[in-house]
Coordinates of C-alpha atoms in Angstrom, one line a residue:
M1 CA -0.5 -0.1 0.3
T2 CA 1.7 3.2 -1.2
R3 CA 1.6 6.3 1.3
P4 CA -0.1 9.9 0.2
P5 CA 2.4 11.9 -0.1
M6 CA 3.8 14.6 1.8
W7 CA 1.8 18.2 1.0
Y8 CA -1.8 16.0 1.1
A9 CA -1.1 15.2 4.1
K10 CA -0.1 18.0 5.8
W11 CA -2.7 20.4 3.3
R12 CA -5.5 17.2 5.8
T13 CA -4.9 18.5 9.2
W14 CA -4.5 22.3 7.8
L15 CA -8.0 21.6 6.3
I16 CA -8.9 19.8 9.5
F17 CA -7.8 22.7 11.6
A18 CA -9.0 25.3 9.6
T19 CA -12.6 23.1 9.8
I20 CA -12.9 23.2 13.3
V21 CA -11.8 27.2 13.7
A22 CA -14.4 27.8 11.3
I23 CA -17.4 25.5 13.2
Y24 CA -15.5 27.7 17.2
V25 CA -16.2 31.0 15.5
W26 CA -20.1 30.1 13.5
A27 CA -20.9 29.2 17.0
F28 CA -19.4 31.8 19.2
N29 CA -20.9 34.0 16.6
G30 CA -24.4 32.8 16.8
L31 CA -24.8 33.3 20.9
P32 CA -26.7 36.7 21.4
F33 CA -24.8 38.8 23.8
D34 CA -26.5 42.0 24.6
G35 CA -23.9 42.7 27.4
I36 CA -23.9 42.2 31.7
K37 CA -26.4 43.5 32.8
P38 CA -26.1 46.4 36.0
T39 CA -28.1 44.4 38.2
A40 CA -25.0 40.9 38.0
W41 CA -22.3 42.8 40.5
Q42 CA -24.8 43.2 43.0
I43 CA -26.8 39.3 42.7
T44 CA -22.9 37.8 43.1
K45 CA -22.2 39.6 45.5
A46 CA -25.7 38.6 47.2
V47 CA -25.1 35.5 46.2
F48 CA -21.7 35.1 48.3
R49 CA -22.8 36.4 51.2
G50 CA -25.5 34.1 51.7
L51 CA -22.8 31.4 51.2
F52 CA -21.0 33.3 53.9
H53 CA -23.8 33.9 56.2
P54 CA -25.8 30.7 55.7
D55 CA -29.2 30.2 57.4
W56 CA -28.0 27.0 59.8
G57 CA -31.7 27.7 61.3
Y58 CA -32.7 26.2 57.8
V59 CA -30.9 22.6 58.4
Y60 CA -33.4 21.7 60.8
L61 CA -37.6 22.9 61.2
P62 CA -39.3 20.4 63.7
E63 CA -42.9 22.6 61.9
G64 CA -42.3 22.0 58.1
E65 CA -39.1 21.1 55.3
D66 CA -35.7 21.3 55.8
L67 CA -32.1 21.2 55.1
L68 CA -31.4 17.5 56.0
R69 CA -35.3 16.3 54.2
G70 CA -34.6 18.1 52.0
L71 CA -31.1 16.5 50.8
G72 CA -32.6 12.6 52.5
E73 CA -35.3 13.5 49.7
T74 CA -32.4 14.4 46.9
L75 CA -30.9 10.9 47.6
A76 CA -33.5 8.9 48.0
I77 CA -34.7 9.9 43.7
A78 CA -31.6 9.1 42.8
L79 CA -30.6 5.4 45.1
L80 CA -33.9 4.4 43.6
G81 CA -33.3 5.7 40.3
T82 CA -30.0 4.6 40.0
T83 CA -31.5 0.9 41.5
I84 CA -34.3 0.4 38.0
S85 CA -31.5 1.8 35.8
V86 CA -29.5 -0.8 36.9
V87 CA -31.9 -4.1 37.0
L88 CA -33.8 -2.5 33.5
T89 CA -29.8 -1.8 32.2
I90 CA -29.1 -5.3 31.8
P91 CA -31.0 -7.0 29.0
F92 CA -30.0 -3.8 27.0
A93 CA -26.8 -4.5 27.7
L94 CA -26.3 -8.0 26.8
W95 CA -27.9 -7.4 22.8
A96 CA -26.1 -4.4 22.4
S97 CA -23.3 -6.6 22.5
R98 CA -22.1 -8.0 19.5
N99 CA -20.1 -11.6 21.2
L100 CA -23.3 -12.3 22.7
V101 CA -26.2 -11.2 19.1
K102 CA -25.2 -12.3 15.8
T103 CA -27.9 -10.9 14.6
R104 CA -26.8 -7.5 13.8
L105 CA -30.4 -6.7 13.6
F106 CA -31.2 -7.3 17.0
S107 CA -27.9 -5.8 18.6
G108 CA -28.0 -2.9 16.9
A109 CA -31.8 -2.0 17.8
S110 CA -30.6 -2.8 21.3
T111 CA -27.5 0.1 20.6
F112 CA -30.1 2.8 18.4
T113 CA -32.4 2.5 21.8
L114 CA -29.9 3.8 24.2
S115 CA -28.8 6.1 22.1
L116 CA -32.1 7.3 21.5
I117 CA -32.6 7.5 26.0
R118 CA -29.2 8.9 26.0
T119 CA -30.8 12.0 23.3
F120 CA -33.4 13.5 26.3
P121 CA -31.9 15.5 28.8
D122 CA -32.6 15.1 32.4
L123 CA -35.3 17.9 32.1
I124 CA -36.4 17.3 29.6
M125 CA -38.0 13.9 30.5
A126 CA -38.5 15.2 34.4
I127 CA -41.3 17.4 32.0
I128 CA -42.7 14.3 30.6
F129 CA -42.9 12.0 33.3
I130 CA -44.2 14.8 36.1
K131 CA -47.1 15.4 32.8
A132 CA -47.7 11.7 33.5
V133 CA -47.7 10.6 36.6
G134 CA -48.1 14.4 38.2
P135 CA -45.2 16.4 40.1
G136 CA -42.8 15.2 42.8
A137 CA -40.3 12.4 44.2
F138 CA -41.9 9.2 42.1
A139 CA -41.2 11.7 38.8
G140 CA -38.0 12.5 39.8
V141 CA -37.5 8.9 40.1
L142 CA -39.0 7.4 37.1
T143 CA -36.6 10.3 35.7
I144 CA -33.8 9.5 36.7
G145 CA -34.0 5.6 36.4
I146 CA -35.2 5.7 32.8
N147 CA -32.8 8.9 31.9
S148 CA -29.7 6.5 33.0
I149 CA -29.6 3.5 31.0
G150 CA -28.8 4.9 27.9
M151 CA -25.6 5.7 29.5
L152 CA -25.4 2.3 31.8
G153 CA -26.1 -0.2 28.7
K154 CA -23.5 1.4 26.1
L155 CA -21.0 0.9 29.2
N156 CA -22.1 -2.9 30.3
A157 CA -22.1 -4.0 26.5
E158 CA -18.8 -2.2 25.5
A159 CA -16.9 -3.5 28.6
I160 CA -19.1 -7.2 27.9
E161 CA -17.6 -6.9 24.4
D162 CA -14.3 -6.7 25.6
L163 CA -14.3 -9.3 28.5
D164 CA -11.9 -12.8 27.0
M165 CA -14.3 -14.6 25.4
G166 CA -12.4 -17.7 25.8
P167 CA -14.3 -19.3 29.3
S168 CA -17.6 -18.8 27.5
E169 CA -15.8 -21.1 24.1
A170 CA -14.1 -23.5 26.9
L171 CA -18.3 -24.2 28.4
K172 CA -20.1 -24.4 24.9
A173 CA -17.2 -27.0 24.1
C174 CA -18.5 -29.1 27.4
G175 CA -22.2 -28.8 25.8
A176 CA -23.6 -25.3 28.4
N177 CA -26.3 -23.7 26.8
R178 CA -26.6 -20.5 26.3
L179 CA -27.3 -18.7 29.8
Q180 CA -25.6 -21.3 31.6
T181 CA -22.9 -19.9 29.4
I182 CA -24.2 -16.2 30.0
W183 CA -24.1 -17.0 33.6
Y184 CA -21.0 -19.1 34.4
A185 CA -18.8 -17.4 32.2
I186 CA -20.4 -13.3 31.1
V187 CA -22.0 -12.4 34.7
P188 CA -18.1 -13.4 36.4
Q189 CA -15.8 -11.2 34.2
A190 CA -18.4 -8.2 34.2
I191 CA -19.3 -8.1 37.5
P192 CA -16.8 -5.2 38.8
A193 CA -17.0 -3.6 36.4
Y194 CA -20.8 -3.6 36.7
L195 CA -20.9 -2.3 39.7
S196 CA -18.0 0.3 39.0
F197 CA -20.1 2.4 36.3
A198 CA -23.5 1.9 39.2
L199 CA -21.6 3.8 41.7
F200 CA -20.0 6.1 38.7
R201 CA -23.9 7.0 37.8
L202 CA -25.0 6.9 41.1
E203 CA -22.4 10.4 41.8
I204 CA -24.5 11.6 38.4
N205 CA -27.7 11.8 39.8
V206 CA -26.9 13.3 42.9
R207 CA -26.3 16.0 40.8
S208 CA -29.1 15.6 38.1
A209 CA -31.7 14.8 42.0
A210 CA -30.4 18.6 43.5
I211 CA -31.7 20.2 40.5
L212 CA -35.4 18.4 39.0
G213 CA -36.6 20.3 41.4
A214 CA -36.9 23.2 39.3
V215 CA -39.7 21.7 37.3
G216 CA -41.7 20.2 40.2
A217 CA -39.1 16.2 40.2
G218 CA -38.7 16.5 44.0
G219 CA -35.6 17.3 46.0
I220 CA -34.1 19.6 46.8
G221 CA -33.6 21.5 44.4
T222 CA -37.6 23.1 44.6
P223 CA -36.9 25.2 48.0
L224 CA -33.5 26.6 46.0
I225 CA -35.2 28.2 43.3
F226 CA -38.2 29.5 46.1
A227 CA -34.9 30.9 48.0
M228 CA -33.7 32.2 45.3
E229 CA -37.0 33.6 43.3
G230 CA -38.0 35.0 46.5
R231 CA -34.0 36.2 46.7
S232 CA -34.0 34.4 50.1
W233 CA -29.8 34.7 49.5
D234 CA -28.8 33.0 53.4
R235 CA -31.1 30.9 52.7
V236 CA -29.6 29.7 49.5
G237 CA -26.3 29.5 50.0
I238 CA -27.2 26.5 53.4
I239 CA -28.8 24.8 50.5
L240 CA -26.2 25.3 48.5
L241 CA -23.4 23.9 50.7
G242 CA -25.9 21.2 52.1
I243 CA -25.7 20.6 47.9
I244 CA -21.9 20.5 48.1
A245 CA -21.6 18.4 51.2
L246 CA -23.7 15.8 50.0
V247 CA -21.9 16.1 46.2
T248 CA -18.6 15.8 47.6
A249 CA -19.5 12.5 50.2
I250 CA -21.1 10.8 47.4
D251 CA -18.4 11.0 45.5
W252 CA -15.9 10.3 47.4
L253 CA -17.4 7.4 49.4
S254 CA -18.4 5.8 45.4
G255 CA -14.5 6.6 44.3
S256 CA -12.8 4.4 47.9
I257 CA -16.0 2.1 46.6
R258 CA -14.8 1.5 42.3
R259 CA -11.3 1.8 43.2
K260 CA -11.2 -1.7 45.5
L261 CA -13.4 -3.2 42.5
V262 CA -10.9 -1.9 40.4
Q263 CA -8.4 -3.2 41.8
G264 CA -9.4 -6.8 43.3
R265 CA -9.8 -5.4 46.8

């Protein structure tokens, strides 16, 4: 096979670079910018003032909704939604794995379904479920659960495709059926990656659940929006601090577990 001439490779590199630059110029030119509002600096100072002088009395209120209840609901939404997704993603991941499903029609259909699910943003899917089941935490759980299938299914399918198929072939040679082959050869190899992806998705879902309340899907996002609309910046500050603490704790815990799974300890 003959190599392309040097001038062709050089001009191809410059053409790709010029195309990328043109795309960025087009994208920035399309952004509407009317200048910074006169009140922007005042609002920014008010938000930071709320962060440094938070409403500690809102942490726990015996008579009504408070920070701890809101964070607890947010965590519950993320946990239940992630549990739904890690269960429902199993058949999609198996069907989308090209080394398990030799018929491209079936594996392609599953891959297309996972891609279709990933195209829906969290907030759009939350609005759809709110219209279907009403506002509240249940809509948030459905949003997290269904929306997470797209990413988890893709990651798990790719992990299955990268597995060593030697044990599977050995079991087939011994007369094992398809279900036994999957259970004894595929599942033991896929479990560490499967659990690692589930924990990684839990980190993302905690962040997503914290903002789903903006459209009425439960969680701490609802009181945050109300506090911002009412310009209660001290309450905004304590809610933001609570979200930061919750997300940091979940990231640290899931990261530690994932490292042990990857290292096999």
